Tab-separated table of C-alpha atoms in Angstrom:
chain	number	residue	atom	x	y	z
W	81	MET	CA	0.007	-0.008	0.052
W	82	ARG	CA	1.204	3.554	-0.732
W	83	ASN	CA	-0.222	6.917	0.031
W	84	ILE	CA	0.580	9.842	-2.211
W	85	PHE	CA	-0.238	13.565	-1.925
W	86	PHE	CA	0.594	16.296	-4.451
W	87	ALA	CA	-0.155	19.954	-5.208
W	88	ALA	CA	0.322	21.429	-8.649
W	89	LEU	CA	0.325	25.032	-9.712
W	90	ALA	CA	0.369	26.553	-13.305
W	91	LEU	CA	0.459	30.143	-14.409
W	92	CYS	CA	0.328	31.414	-17.973
W	93	CYS	CA	0.541	35.021	-18.955
W	94	LEU	CA	0.020	37.029	-22.153
W	95	CYS	CA	0.240	40.860	-22.215
W	96	GLY	CA	0.341	43.747	-24.661
W	97	PRO	CA	-1.822	45.143	-27.380
W	98	ALA	CA	-1.614	42.049	-29.505
W	99	ALA	CA	-3.321	40.033	-26.735
W	100	ALA	CA	-6.179	42.522	-26.517
W	101	GLN	CA	-6.829	42.231	-30.251
W	102	ARG	CA	-7.155	38.521	-30.245
W	103	PRO	CA	-10.624	37.222	-31.005
W	104	GLN	CA	-12.836	35.842	-28.328
W	105	LEU	CA	-13.128	32.058	-28.362
W	106	LYS	CA	-16.741	31.082	-28.811
W	107	SER	CA	-18.552	28.587	-26.766
W	108	GLY	CA	-18.454	25.093	-28.398
W	109	ASP	CA	-15.383	25.666	-30.591
W	110	ALA	CA	-13.553	22.401	-31.140
W	111	GLU	CA	-9.802	21.959	-30.701
W	112	ASP	CA	-9.188	21.809	-34.445
W	113	ASP	CA	-10.715	25.181	-35.220
W	114	SER	CA	-8.529	27.854	-36.805
W	115	THR	CA	-8.829	30.157	-33.770
W	116	ASP	CA	-5.452	31.129	-32.396
W	117	VAL	CA	-4.047	28.199	-30.505
W	118	PHE	CA	-2.230	30.145	-27.827
W	119	PHE	CA	-5.262	32.312	-26.933
W	120	ARG	CA	-7.274	29.080	-26.849
W	121	HIS	CA	-4.837	27.766	-24.162
W	122	LEU	CA	-5.743	30.760	-21.823
W	123	GLN	CA	-9.550	30.215	-22.291
W	124	LEU	CA	-9.706	27.197	-19.988
W	125	SER	CA	-13.398	27.598	-19.422
W	126	GLU	CA	-14.304	27.332	-23.094
W	127	VAL	CA	-11.835	24.734	-24.506
W	128	VAL	CA	-13.415	21.411	-25.784
W	129	VAL	CA	-11.690	18.224	-24.475
W	130	THR	CA	-12.206	14.827	-26.014
W	131	GLY	CA	-10.688	12.634	-23.275
W	132	VAL	CA	-14.105	11.874	-21.795
W	133	THR	CA	-17.111	10.138	-23.186
W	134	GLY	CA	-17.487	12.678	-25.998
W	135	GLN	CA	-16.662	16.370	-26.445
W	136	THR	CA	-17.080	18.393	-23.265
W	137	LYS	CA	-16.234	21.969	-22.456
W	138	GLN	CA	-13.443	22.023	-19.895
W	139	LYS	CA	-15.494	24.190	-17.538
W	140	HIS	CA	-17.853	21.158	-17.213
W	141	ALA	CA	-15.245	18.564	-16.642
W	142	SER	CA	-14.604	17.597	-13.005
W	143	ALA	CA	-11.561	15.296	-13.556
W	144	PRO	CA	-8.312	17.205	-13.799
W	145	ILE	CA	-7.459	17.608	-17.492
W	146	THR	CA	-4.417	19.562	-18.930
W	147	LEU	CA	-4.399	20.536	-22.628
W	148	VAL	CA	-1.193	21.152	-24.704
W	149	ASN	CA	-1.957	23.094	-27.912
W	150	ALA	CA	-0.256	22.902	-31.191
W	151	ARG	CA	2.129	25.861	-30.641
W	152	ASP	CA	3.374	24.544	-27.356
W	153	MET	CA	3.850	21.132	-28.964
W	154	ARG	CA	5.885	22.601	-31.950
W	155	THR	CA	8.118	24.888	-29.903
W	156	ALA	CA	9.024	22.492	-27.042
W	157	PRO	CA	12.516	21.128	-27.565
W	158	ALA	CA	11.986	17.385	-27.546
W	159	LEU	CA	13.782	14.088	-28.366
W	160	ASN	CA	10.428	12.163	-28.241
W	161	PRO	CA	6.688	12.660	-27.649
W	162	VAL	CA	7.098	12.373	-23.861
W	163	ASP	CA	9.516	15.250	-23.778
W	164	MET	CA	6.719	17.462	-25.107
W	165	VAL	CA	4.551	16.989	-22.102
W	166	ALA	CA	7.059	16.149	-19.305
W	167	HIS	CA	7.236	19.844	-18.269
W	168	LEU	CA	3.523	20.099	-17.253
W	169	PRO	CA	2.583	20.331	-13.518
W	170	GLY	CA	2.175	16.861	-12.089
W	171	MET	CA	4.119	15.297	-15.062
W	172	ALA	CA	7.518	13.703	-15.278
W	173	GLN	CA	9.412	11.159	-17.308
W	174	VAL	CA	11.762	8.234	-16.878
W	175	THR	CA	14.403	8.174	-19.659
W	176	THR	CA	17.255	5.742	-20.433
W	177	GLY	CA	18.447	7.248	-23.636
W	178	ASN	CA	17.866	9.872	-26.289
W	179	GLY	CA	14.819	8.111	-27.865
W	180	ILE	CA	13.512	6.344	-24.865
W	181	SER	CA	11.125	8.153	-22.421
W	182	LYS	CA	8.132	6.992	-20.346
W	183	PRO	CA	5.428	9.321	-19.102
W	184	ILE	CA	4.906	9.690	-15.313
W	185	ILE	CA	1.655	11.183	-14.024
W	186	ARG	CA	1.733	12.229	-10.357
W	187	GLY	CA	4.494	9.894	-9.467
W	188	LEU	CA	3.157	6.819	-11.241
W	189	GLY	CA	4.129	5.421	-14.642
W	190	TYR	CA	4.876	2.384	-16.755
W	191	ASN	CA	1.653	0.122	-16.830
W	192	ARG	CA	-0.123	2.557	-14.648
W	193	VAL	CA	-0.367	5.158	-17.464
W	194	VAL	CA	-2.336	4.511	-20.728
W	195	VAL	CA	-1.152	6.252	-23.856
W	196	MET	CA	-3.792	6.798	-26.564
W	197	ASN	CA	-2.650	7.455	-30.168
W	198	ASP	CA	-4.839	7.304	-33.258
W	199	GLY	CA	-7.781	6.555	-31.075
W	200	VAL	CA	-6.461	3.306	-29.559
W	201	ARG	CA	-4.213	2.520	-26.589
W	202	GLN	CA	-0.610	2.161	-27.481
W	203	GLU	CA	0.705	-1.344	-26.681
W	204	GLY	CA	4.360	-2.058	-26.974
W	205	GLN	CA	6.000	-3.831	-24.022
W	206	GLN	CA	5.626	-0.720	-21.799
W	207	TRP	CA	6.646	-2.576	-18.713
W	208	GLY	CA	10.361	-2.242	-19.493
W	209	ASP	CA	12.524	0.590	-18.388
W	210	GLU	CA	14.269	0.817	-21.638
W	211	HIS	CA	11.082	0.493	-23.783
W	212	GLY	CA	9.835	3.826	-25.059
W	213	LEU	CA	6.723	5.050	-26.995
W	214	GLU	CA	6.527	3.837	-30.547
W	215	VAL	CA	5.020	7.110	-31.691
W	216	ASP	CA	6.289	9.595	-34.287
W	217	GLY	CA	6.741	12.905	-32.498
W	218	HIS	CA	6.335	14.917	-35.672
W	219	SER	CA	2.783	13.538	-36.148
W	220	ILE	CA	1.491	14.887	-32.953
W	221	TYR	CA	-0.501	18.054	-33.146
W	222	SER	CA	-1.890	18.478	-29.608
W	223	ALA	CA	-2.207	16.475	-26.366
W	224	GLU	CA	-4.537	15.986	-23.370
W	225	VAL	CA	-3.374	14.743	-19.957
W	226	MET	CA	-5.949	13.176	-17.760
W	227	LYS	CA	-4.593	13.096	-14.166
W	228	GLY	CA	-5.902	10.439	-11.782
W	229	PRO	CA	-7.727	7.143	-12.157
W	230	ALA	CA	-9.356	6.911	-15.579
W	231	SER	CA	-10.332	3.147	-15.488
W	232	LEU	CA	-13.861	4.211	-16.141
W	233	MET	CA	-13.203	4.996	-19.695
W	234	TYR	CA	-10.027	2.976	-20.433
W	235	GLY	CA	-10.044	-0.071	-18.034
W	236	SER	CA	-6.956	-1.568	-16.523
W	237	ASP	CA	-3.645	0.364	-16.493
W	238	ALA	CA	-5.234	3.796	-16.456
W	239	MET	CA	-4.958	4.108	-12.679
W	240	ALA	CA	-2.434	7.023	-12.768
W	241	GLY	CA	-3.984	8.771	-15.744
W	242	VAL	CA	-4.015	8.941	-19.606
W	243	LEU	CA	-1.963	10.774	-22.188
W	244	ILE	CA	-3.929	11.314	-25.280
W	245	LEU	CA	-1.918	12.227	-28.471
W	246	HIS	CA	-3.951	13.878	-31.317
W	247	ASP	CA	-2.886	14.200	-34.953
W	248	ALA	CA	-3.561	17.381	-36.933
W	249	PRO	CA	-7.116	18.125	-38.055
W	250	LEU	CA	-7.925	17.336	-41.601
W	251	PRO	CA	-7.996	20.124	-44.113
W	252	ALA	CA	-11.373	21.922	-44.863
W	253	GLU	CA	-13.430	20.891	-47.887
W	254	GLY	CA	-11.603	21.482	-51.148
W	255	GLU	CA	-8.219	22.259	-49.520
W	256	MET	CA	-4.784	20.607	-49.736
W	257	ARG	CA	-2.125	21.183	-47.062
W	258	GLY	CA	1.517	20.517	-47.225
W	259	GLU	CA	4.285	20.661	-44.560
W	260	ALA	CA	8.091	20.288	-44.501
W	261	ALA	CA	10.075	20.771	-41.244
W	262	ALA	CA	13.638	20.059	-40.041
W	263	GLU	CA	15.370	20.209	-36.702
W	264	TYR	CA	18.792	20.083	-35.203
W	265	GLN	CA	20.040	19.789	-31.588
W	266	THR	CA	23.643	20.388	-30.580
W	267	ASN	CA	24.111	18.139	-27.501
W	268	SER	CA	23.527	14.844	-29.278
W	269	GLY	CA	23.864	16.115	-32.813
W	270	LEU	CA	20.199	15.168	-33.381
W	271	TYR	CA	18.876	15.813	-36.840
W	272	GLY	CA	15.335	15.224	-38.096
W	273	TYR	CA	12.888	16.103	-40.792
W	274	THR	CA	9.251	15.447	-41.699
W	275	LEU	CA	7.238	15.681	-44.866
W	276	ASN	CA	3.427	15.854	-44.760
W	277	LEU	CA	0.680	16.223	-47.442
W	278	ALA	CA	-3.026	16.097	-46.733
W	279	SER	CA	-6.166	16.779	-48.771
W	280	ASN	CA	-10.023	16.872	-48.537
W	281	LYS	CA	-12.038	16.812	-51.767
W	282	SER	CA	-15.772	16.125	-51.744
W	283	GLY	CA	-15.480	14.379	-48.402
W	284	PHE	CA	-12.694	11.968	-49.486
W	285	VAL	CA	-9.817	12.657	-47.095
W	286	TRP	CA	-6.185	11.570	-47.037
W	287	ASP	CA	-3.110	12.411	-44.979
W	288	ALA	CA	0.406	11.126	-45.652
W	289	ARG	CA	3.545	11.668	-43.518
W	290	TYR	CA	7.160	10.445	-43.528
W	291	SER	CA	9.651	11.278	-40.821
W	292	GLU	CA	13.254	10.502	-39.832
W	293	ARG	CA	15.374	11.255	-36.760
W	294	ALA	CA	18.905	10.270	-35.746
W	295	ALA	CA	21.232	11.152	-32.942
W	296	HIS	CA	24.682	10.155	-31.562
W	297	ALA	CA	25.412	9.711	-27.768
W	298	TYR	CA	24.389	12.646	-25.659
W	299	LYS	CA	26.790	14.442	-23.308
W	300	ASN	CA	26.294	15.498	-19.670
W	301	ARG	CA	28.498	17.467	-17.255
W	302	TYR	CA	29.283	14.512	-14.998
W	303	ASP	CA	30.183	11.711	-17.549
W	304	GLY	CA	30.886	13.503	-20.859
W	305	TYR	CA	29.401	11.449	-23.683
W	306	VAL	CA	27.246	8.528	-22.545
W	307	PRO	CA	27.790	5.381	-24.580
W	308	GLY	CA	24.800	3.606	-25.807
W	309	SER	CA	22.453	6.662	-25.911
W	310	GLN	CA	22.323	7.056	-29.742
W	311	PHE	CA	19.267	6.163	-31.821
W	312	HIS	CA	17.944	6.274	-35.356
W	313	GLU	CA	14.185	6.040	-36.370
W	314	ARG	CA	12.113	6.167	-39.477
W	315	ASN	CA	8.296	6.579	-39.530
W	316	GLY	CA	5.526	6.469	-42.102
W	317	ARG	CA	1.774	7.191	-41.675
W	318	LEU	CA	-1.180	7.230	-44.015
W	319	LYS	CA	-4.790	8.130	-43.357
W	320	LEU	CA	-7.583	7.446	-45.879
W	321	GLY	CA	-11.295	7.813	-45.596
W	322	LEU	CA	-14.677	9.587	-45.850
W	323	SER	CA	-16.029	12.495	-43.893
W	324	LYS	CA	-19.616	13.212	-44.800
W	325	GLY	CA	-22.800	14.489	-43.267
W	326	TRP	CA	-23.645	10.992	-41.922
W	327	GLY	CA	-20.370	10.810	-39.995
W	328	HIS	CA	-16.910	9.488	-40.940
W	329	SER	CA	-14.962	6.318	-41.681
W	330	HIS	CA	-11.172	6.492	-41.600
W	331	LEU	CA	-8.507	3.902	-41.983
W	332	ILE	CA	-5.098	4.689	-40.503
W	333	GLY	CA	-1.817	2.740	-41.031
W	334	SER	CA	1.524	3.475	-39.515
W	335	LEU	CA	4.997	1.971	-39.707
W	336	TYR	CA	7.559	2.855	-36.935
W	337	HIS	CA	11.183	1.668	-36.902
W	338	GLN	CA	13.718	2.602	-34.250
W	339	ARG	CA	17.191	1.418	-33.438
W	340	PRO	CA	18.106	2.731	-29.975
W	341	GLY	CA	21.341	1.882	-28.142
W	342	ILE	CA	21.237	0.415	-24.657
W	343	VAL	CA	22.988	2.488	-21.917
W	344	GLU	CA	24.642	-0.090	-19.567
W	345	GLY	CA	26.564	2.351	-17.395
W	346	GLU	CA	29.607	0.145	-16.892
W	347	ARG	CA	32.591	2.050	-15.534
W	348	ASP	CA	36.307	1.618	-15.463
W	349	PRO	CA	37.215	0.267	-11.914
W	350	LEU	CA	40.248	2.541	-11.615
W	351	SER	CA	39.149	5.850	-13.219
W	352	GLY	CA	35.396	5.525	-12.508
W	353	GLU	CA	34.696	6.820	-16.153
W	354	LEU	CA	32.110	5.203	-18.407
W	355	GLU	CA	33.656	2.536	-20.469
W	356	CYS	CA	33.257	3.046	-24.227
W	357	ASP	CA	33.992	0.789	-27.071
W	358	GLY	CA	33.968	2.639	-30.464
W	359	ASN	CA	32.994	6.136	-31.555
W	360	VAL	CA	30.422	7.767	-29.245
W	361	LYS	CA	29.489	10.181	-31.995
W	362	THR	CA	28.434	7.492	-34.460
W	363	TYR	CA	24.945	7.456	-35.866
W	364	GLY	CA	25.144	3.772	-36.697
W	365	ARG	CA	25.030	0.619	-34.587
W	366	ALA	CA	26.963	0.251	-31.362
W	367	LEU	CA	26.636	-2.934	-29.287
W	368	PRO	CA	24.444	-3.479	-27.332
W	369	PHE	CA	21.467	-2.088	-29.127
W	370	GLN	CA	17.688	-2.643	-29.731
W	371	GLN	CA	15.664	-2.865	-32.926
W	372	VAL	CA	12.021	-1.928	-32.585
W	373	ASN	CA	9.388	-2.321	-35.319
W	374	HIS	CA	5.803	-1.275	-34.554
W	375	TYR	CA	3.029	-1.624	-37.060
W	376	LYS	CA	-0.375	-0.359	-36.589
W	377	ALA	CA	-3.725	-0.336	-38.472
W	378	VAL	CA	-6.811	1.490	-37.069
W	379	TRP	CA	-10.385	1.616	-38.398
W	380	ASP	CA	-12.248	4.605	-36.966
W	381	ASN	CA	-15.960	5.040	-37.500
W	382	SER	CA	-18.590	7.580	-36.369
W	383	LEU	CA	-22.279	7.458	-37.327
W	384	ASN	CA	-24.590	10.473	-36.775
W	385	LEU	CA	-28.001	9.271	-35.522
W	386	PRO	CA	-31.201	11.338	-34.934
W	387	LYS	CA	-30.558	11.594	-31.173
W	388	GLY	CA	-26.882	10.782	-30.803
W	389	TRP	CA	-23.729	9.241	-32.164
W	390	LEU	CA	-22.561	5.596	-32.602
W	391	LYS	CA	-18.846	5.332	-32.487
W	392	ALA	CA	-16.821	2.165	-33.196
W	393	ILE	CA	-12.979	1.826	-33.429
W	394	VAL	CA	-10.869	-1.275	-33.989
W	395	GLY	CA	-7.140	-1.377	-34.004
W	396	TYR	CA	-4.420	-3.963	-34.627
W	397	GLN	CA	-0.807	-3.584	-33.469
W	398	GLN	CA	2.307	-5.670	-33.921
W	399	ASN	CA	5.290	-4.777	-31.777
W	400	ARG	CA	8.623	-6.526	-32.273
W	401	ARG	CA	11.510	-5.645	-29.968
W	402	GLN	CA	14.877	-7.254	-30.497
W	403	GLU	CA	18.109	-6.843	-28.425
W	404	PHE	CA	21.480	-7.496	-29.885
W	405	GLU	CA	24.457	-8.004	-27.585
W	406	GLU	CA	26.995	-9.764	-29.864
W	407	ALA	CA	28.473	-8.705	-33.162
W	408	THR	CA	26.198	-11.153	-35.089
W	409	ASP	CA	22.819	-10.910	-36.796
W	410	GLU	CA	21.285	-13.172	-34.139
W	411	CYS	CA	19.336	-11.430	-31.334
W	412	GLU	CA	19.387	-12.593	-27.761
W	413	LEU	CA	15.937	-11.372	-26.857
W	414	ASP	CA	13.142	-11.169	-29.357
W	415	PHE	CA	9.590	-10.191	-28.306
W	416	LYS	CA	6.716	-10.249	-30.739
W	417	LEU	CA	3.519	-8.817	-29.359
W	418	HIS	CA	0.096	-8.853	-31.257
W	419	THR	CA	-2.704	-6.619	-29.885
W	420	LEU	CA	-6.226	-6.299	-31.049
W	421	THR	CA	-8.180	-3.530	-29.410
W	422	TYR	CA	-11.939	-2.678	-29.836
W	423	ASP	CA	-14.195	-0.004	-28.517
W	424	ILE	CA	-17.953	0.709	-29.348
W	425	ARG	CA	-20.073	3.318	-27.611
W	426	TYR	CA	-23.312	5.277	-28.012
W	427	LEU	CA	-23.516	8.890	-26.987
W	428	THR	CA	-26.748	10.882	-26.722
W	429	GLN	CA	-27.292	14.409	-27.578
W	430	GLU	CA	-27.859	16.819	-24.675
W	431	PHE	CA	-31.481	16.907	-23.500
W	432	SER	CA	-32.677	19.054	-20.619
W	433	GLY	CA	-28.991	19.298	-19.512
W	434	PHE	CA	-28.533	15.469	-19.491
W	435	LYS	CA	-25.883	13.581	-21.588
W	436	LEU	CA	-25.551	9.842	-21.442
W	437	SER	CA	-23.234	7.173	-22.891
W	438	ALA	CA	-22.668	3.495	-22.740
W	439	GLY	CA	-20.318	1.042	-24.386
W	440	ALA	CA	-17.914	-1.827	-24.326
W	441	GLY	CA	-14.236	-2.064	-24.986
W	442	GLY	CA	-11.218	-4.311	-24.450
W	443	MET	CA	-8.443	-6.217	-26.141
W	444	PHE	CA	-6.931	-9.460	-27.094
W	445	GLN	CA	-3.189	-9.898	-26.835
W	446	GLN	CA	-0.557	-12.583	-27.562
W	447	SER	CA	3.141	-12.369	-26.848
W	448	LEU	CA	5.756	-14.586	-28.445
W	449	ASN	CA	9.412	-15.283	-27.555
W	450	LEU	CA	11.557	-15.681	-30.753
W	451	GLY	CA	15.046	-15.176	-29.326
W	452	GLU	CA	17.641	-17.303	-27.655
W	453	GLU	CA	16.947	-15.819	-24.216
W	454	MET	CA	13.714	-15.488	-22.417
W	455	LEU	CA	12.746	-12.851	-19.900
W	456	ILE	CA	8.974	-13.266	-19.613
W	457	PRO	CA	6.969	-16.348	-20.737
W	458	GLU	CA	4.710	-16.251	-23.764
W	459	TYR	CA	1.146	-15.508	-22.939
W	460	LYS	CA	-2.341	-14.823	-24.218
W	461	LEU	CA	-4.596	-12.137	-22.676
W	462	PHE	CA	-8.333	-11.349	-23.214
W	463	ASP	CA	-9.837	-8.142	-21.788
W	464	ILE	CA	-13.431	-6.803	-21.796
W	465	GLY	CA	-15.166	-3.890	-20.088
W	466	LEU	CA	-18.701	-2.609	-19.933
W	467	PHE	CA	-19.344	1.051	-18.831
W	468	ALA	CA	-22.069	3.726	-18.666
W	469	THR	CA	-21.690	7.383	-17.801
W	470	GLY	CA	-24.008	10.349	-17.373
W	471	SER	CA	-23.866	14.129	-16.758
W	472	LYS	CA	-26.251	16.845	-15.832
W	473	THR	CA	-25.606	20.615	-16.289
W	474	TRP	CA	-27.467	23.462	-14.785
W	475	ASP	CA	-26.582	27.205	-15.240
W	476	ASN	CA	-23.484	27.104	-13.130
W	477	VAL	CA	-23.261	23.599	-11.784
W	478	SER	CA	-22.305	20.328	-13.584
W	479	LEU	CA	-22.527	16.794	-12.087
W	480	ASN	CA	-21.011	13.679	-13.721
W	481	ALA	CA	-20.797	9.934	-12.688
W	482	GLY	CA	-20.143	6.529	-14.211
W	483	LEU	CA	-19.598	2.863	-13.541
W	484	ARG	CA	-17.485	0.229	-15.267
W	485	TYR	CA	-17.158	-3.531	-15.009
W	486	ASP	CA	-13.844	-5.121	-16.187
W	487	HIS	CA	-12.772	-8.776	-16.665
W	488	ARG	CA	-9.294	-9.835	-17.660
W	489	HIS	CA	-8.179	-13.496	-18.375
W	490	LEU	CA	-4.500	-14.404	-18.644
W	491	ASP	CA	-3.583	-17.967	-19.633
W	492	PHE	CA	-0.459	-17.753	-17.379
W	493	HIS	CA	-1.479	-19.964	-14.401
W	494	GLN	CA	-5.060	-19.307	-15.722
W	495	ARG	CA	-5.273	-15.981	-13.808
W	496	ASN	CA	-8.609	-13.986	-13.801
W	497	PHE	CA	-8.963	-10.389	-12.665
W	498	GLN	CA	-12.335	-8.664	-12.367
W	499	THR	CA	-13.492	-5.464	-10.687
W	500	VAL	CA	-16.009	-2.567	-10.598
W	501	THR	CA	-14.583	0.941	-10.854
W	502	GLY	CA	-16.323	4.290	-11.008
W	503	SER	CA	-16.086	8.020	-10.873
W	504	MET	CA	-18.122	10.858	-9.518
W	505	GLY	CA	-17.592	14.565	-9.658
W	506	ALA	CA	-18.951	18.155	-9.728
W	507	VAL	CA	-17.988	21.575	-11.124
W	508	TRP	CA	-19.120	24.934	-9.770
W	509	ASN	CA	-18.669	27.786	-12.234
W	510	ILE	CA	-18.535	30.519	-9.589
W	511	SER	CA	-18.117	33.225	-12.167
W	512	PRO	CA	-17.139	33.477	-15.866
W	513	GLN	CA	-13.489	33.550	-14.616
W	514	TRP	CA	-13.566	31.129	-11.631
W	515	ASN	CA	-14.231	27.371	-11.541
W	516	LEU	CA	-14.140	25.024	-8.541
W	517	ARG	CA	-13.850	21.225	-9.219
W	518	LEU	CA	-14.260	18.154	-6.913
W	519	ASN	CA	-13.940	14.607	-8.195
W	520	ALA	CA	-13.503	11.111	-6.691
W	521	ALA	CA	-12.509	8.003	-8.713
W	522	ARG	CA	-11.639	4.369	-8.147
W	523	GLY	CA	-8.994	2.867	-10.334
W	524	TYR	CA	-7.665	-0.667	-11.042
W	525	ARG	CA	-4.682	-2.347	-12.630
W	526	ALA	CA	-4.001	-5.959	-13.244
W	527	PRO	CA	-0.453	-7.081	-12.756
W	528	ASN	CA	1.536	-7.430	-16.165
W	529	MET	CA	3.321	-10.461	-17.251
W	530	SER	CA	6.728	-9.005	-16.320
W	531	GLU	CA	5.601	-8.715	-12.701
W	532	LEU	CA	3.954	-12.173	-12.649
W	533	GLY	CA	6.397	-14.351	-14.581
W	534	SER	CA	9.772	-12.707	-15.498
W	535	ASP	CA	12.743	-14.821	-14.915
W	536	GLY	CA	16.087	-13.598	-16.286
W	537	VAL	CA	18.521	-10.798	-16.710
W	538	HIS	CA	16.816	-7.582	-17.861
W	539	GLU	CA	19.449	-5.792	-20.082
W	540	GLY	CA	19.564	-2.084	-19.573
W	541	THR	CA	18.354	-2.276	-15.992
W	542	LEU	CA	21.407	-4.187	-14.500
W	543	ARG	CA	19.267	-6.673	-12.489
W	544	TYR	CA	17.967	-10.244	-12.545
W	545	GLU	CA	14.185	-10.250	-12.278
W	546	VAL	CA	11.900	-12.876	-10.800
W	547	GLY	CA	8.170	-12.459	-10.907
W	548	ASN	CA	5.465	-13.416	-8.414
W	549	ALA	CA	2.638	-15.568	-9.965
W	550	GLY	CA	0.415	-14.881	-7.010
W	551	LEU	CA	0.158	-10.983	-7.225
W	552	LYS	CA	-3.208	-9.443	-6.740
W	553	ALA	CA	-4.673	-6.550	-8.867
W	554	GLU	CA	-3.951	-2.996	-7.643
W	555	HIS	CA	-6.970	-0.808	-6.630
W	556	SER	CA	-6.842	2.895	-5.902
W	557	MET	CA	-9.137	5.542	-4.526
W	558	GLN	CA	-8.282	9.161	-5.361
W	559	ALA	CA	-9.993	12.441	-4.441
W	560	ASP	CA	-9.211	15.706	-6.354
W	561	LEU	CA	-9.952	19.286	-5.451
W	562	GLY	CA	-9.027	22.073	-7.779
W	563	ALA	CA	-9.766	25.699	-8.818
W	564	ASP	CA	-8.849	27.621	-11.827
W	565	PHE	CA	-9.046	31.298	-12.875
W	566	THR	CA	-9.026	32.550	-16.475
W	567	SER	CA	-8.978	36.130	-17.838
W	568	ARG	CA	-8.067	37.849	-21.105
W	569	TYR	CA	-4.525	37.934	-20.074
W	570	PHE	CA	-3.630	35.053	-17.913
W	571	SER	CA	-4.783	31.765	-16.461
W	572	PHE	CA	-4.137	30.240	-13.008
W	573	GLN	CA	-4.709	26.690	-11.810
W	574	VAL	CA	-4.265	25.020	-8.419
W	575	ALA	CA	-4.961	21.279	-7.777
W	576	LEU	CA	-4.804	19.047	-4.624
W	577	PHE	CA	-5.137	15.327	-4.530
W	578	ALA	CA	-4.915	12.408	-2.250
W	579	ASN	CA	-4.426	8.881	-3.660
W	580	ARG	CA	-4.578	5.553	-1.752
W	581	ILE	CA	-3.385	2.260	-3.523
W	582	ASP	CA	-3.975	-1.135	-2.262
W	583	ASN	CA	-1.910	-4.190	-3.166
W	584	TYR	CA	0.803	-1.834	-4.542
W	585	ILE	CA	3.299	-3.902	-6.638
W	586	PHE	CA	6.969	-2.956	-6.483
W	587	ALA	CA	10.401	-4.431	-7.040
W	588	ALA	CA	12.069	-5.857	-3.781
């Protein structure tokens, strides 16, 4: 069991005549409008967020949600997508190299944080210290961070929160958009570029992107250059589909290839300096290293009905992670993970201040070991969840609540995990500038295969891991209290939370 308490404070200012001339953001404007994105960040009470059942104005959302707009994403110096949001209050990251970072929300990370990309949860062996996100940073337009248990909407693993990554909005009818961008960073000699072309003609939409990034070892003031921290990645993404008056149907395919080094941290016993074999400024292979390939296909559908919307999204991902320790073409560790995710939900239009939604979602997963060594056993996993949510809005008060039932089956020792989670909250719009929020939520996380059945040396972490097949699922109860103030020139937020976790799983 662990008890965690944290307070977060954020301040954003904008002054001068240019600020006064900016257009007012109108109620109901969506995140992909052309209204100035920086001014949108200041108008916390009017921004539309999508990390809930549907689209909700942030002034009506009781759960703590932080938005990162397109300008902030573009101007943040970053080596990977997590770098773009790690500076936010309540956020941090664990990194073991230039291209490897994992999001931390309120002190919790790994399988306690769900990352959503292209509308589906990103699955790629996220239990490992040296396993980063298989997402092209150039393709990310904006982001949302949901802090606190979000198991109601996303099931197991969303106990700490959710990081939602959005791609750029599609062009307007009859438009074609192109983009070319490049970057360079001095510390690690990182260079990168991206090419993008998108079009919308008579409702037929397409969006194509290619990106590449590479860096040699980075340098710090304690060790100089750190061997094994170089990486090279290539990415491709294509979206095709229809956007009509009846709704939309989009097919998204992406290919992600990364070759990161492994930082082992071995030091000379006499000098204490990091040992290095070869050129630390190389952009090529340097043993040991990983080779990661991530393939994803997503079918995203939305149907406009007379009194609501029916949404269905299916995704398939294949993640293959190989570790090479010797100067041969044979890898020591070779994980191959297949993941099929599904989500279907019905959302009603607002009637007399009420909004309701209900649906089902889950995934099927199979992990294979194809290498000479084995760290975790092969396994199959089946997951399903049923949920229902509702909200009621008056003039200056909004209430929302929901329940979810989850069942997960793991063929390792035939383990089954099931639970009921929920959330309840309220928002009081004291004035057009002030909002007061209160929320309570119950979260849940089933232990992953690494925690249950690992047995071997985990390269990059310098430890031998042995799992515990009898672990129970974690459960948490978190309460949030927050207030925010927005004006034409600055915004201010303060948030307090208390989180209690039962059956907390940790390395001993």
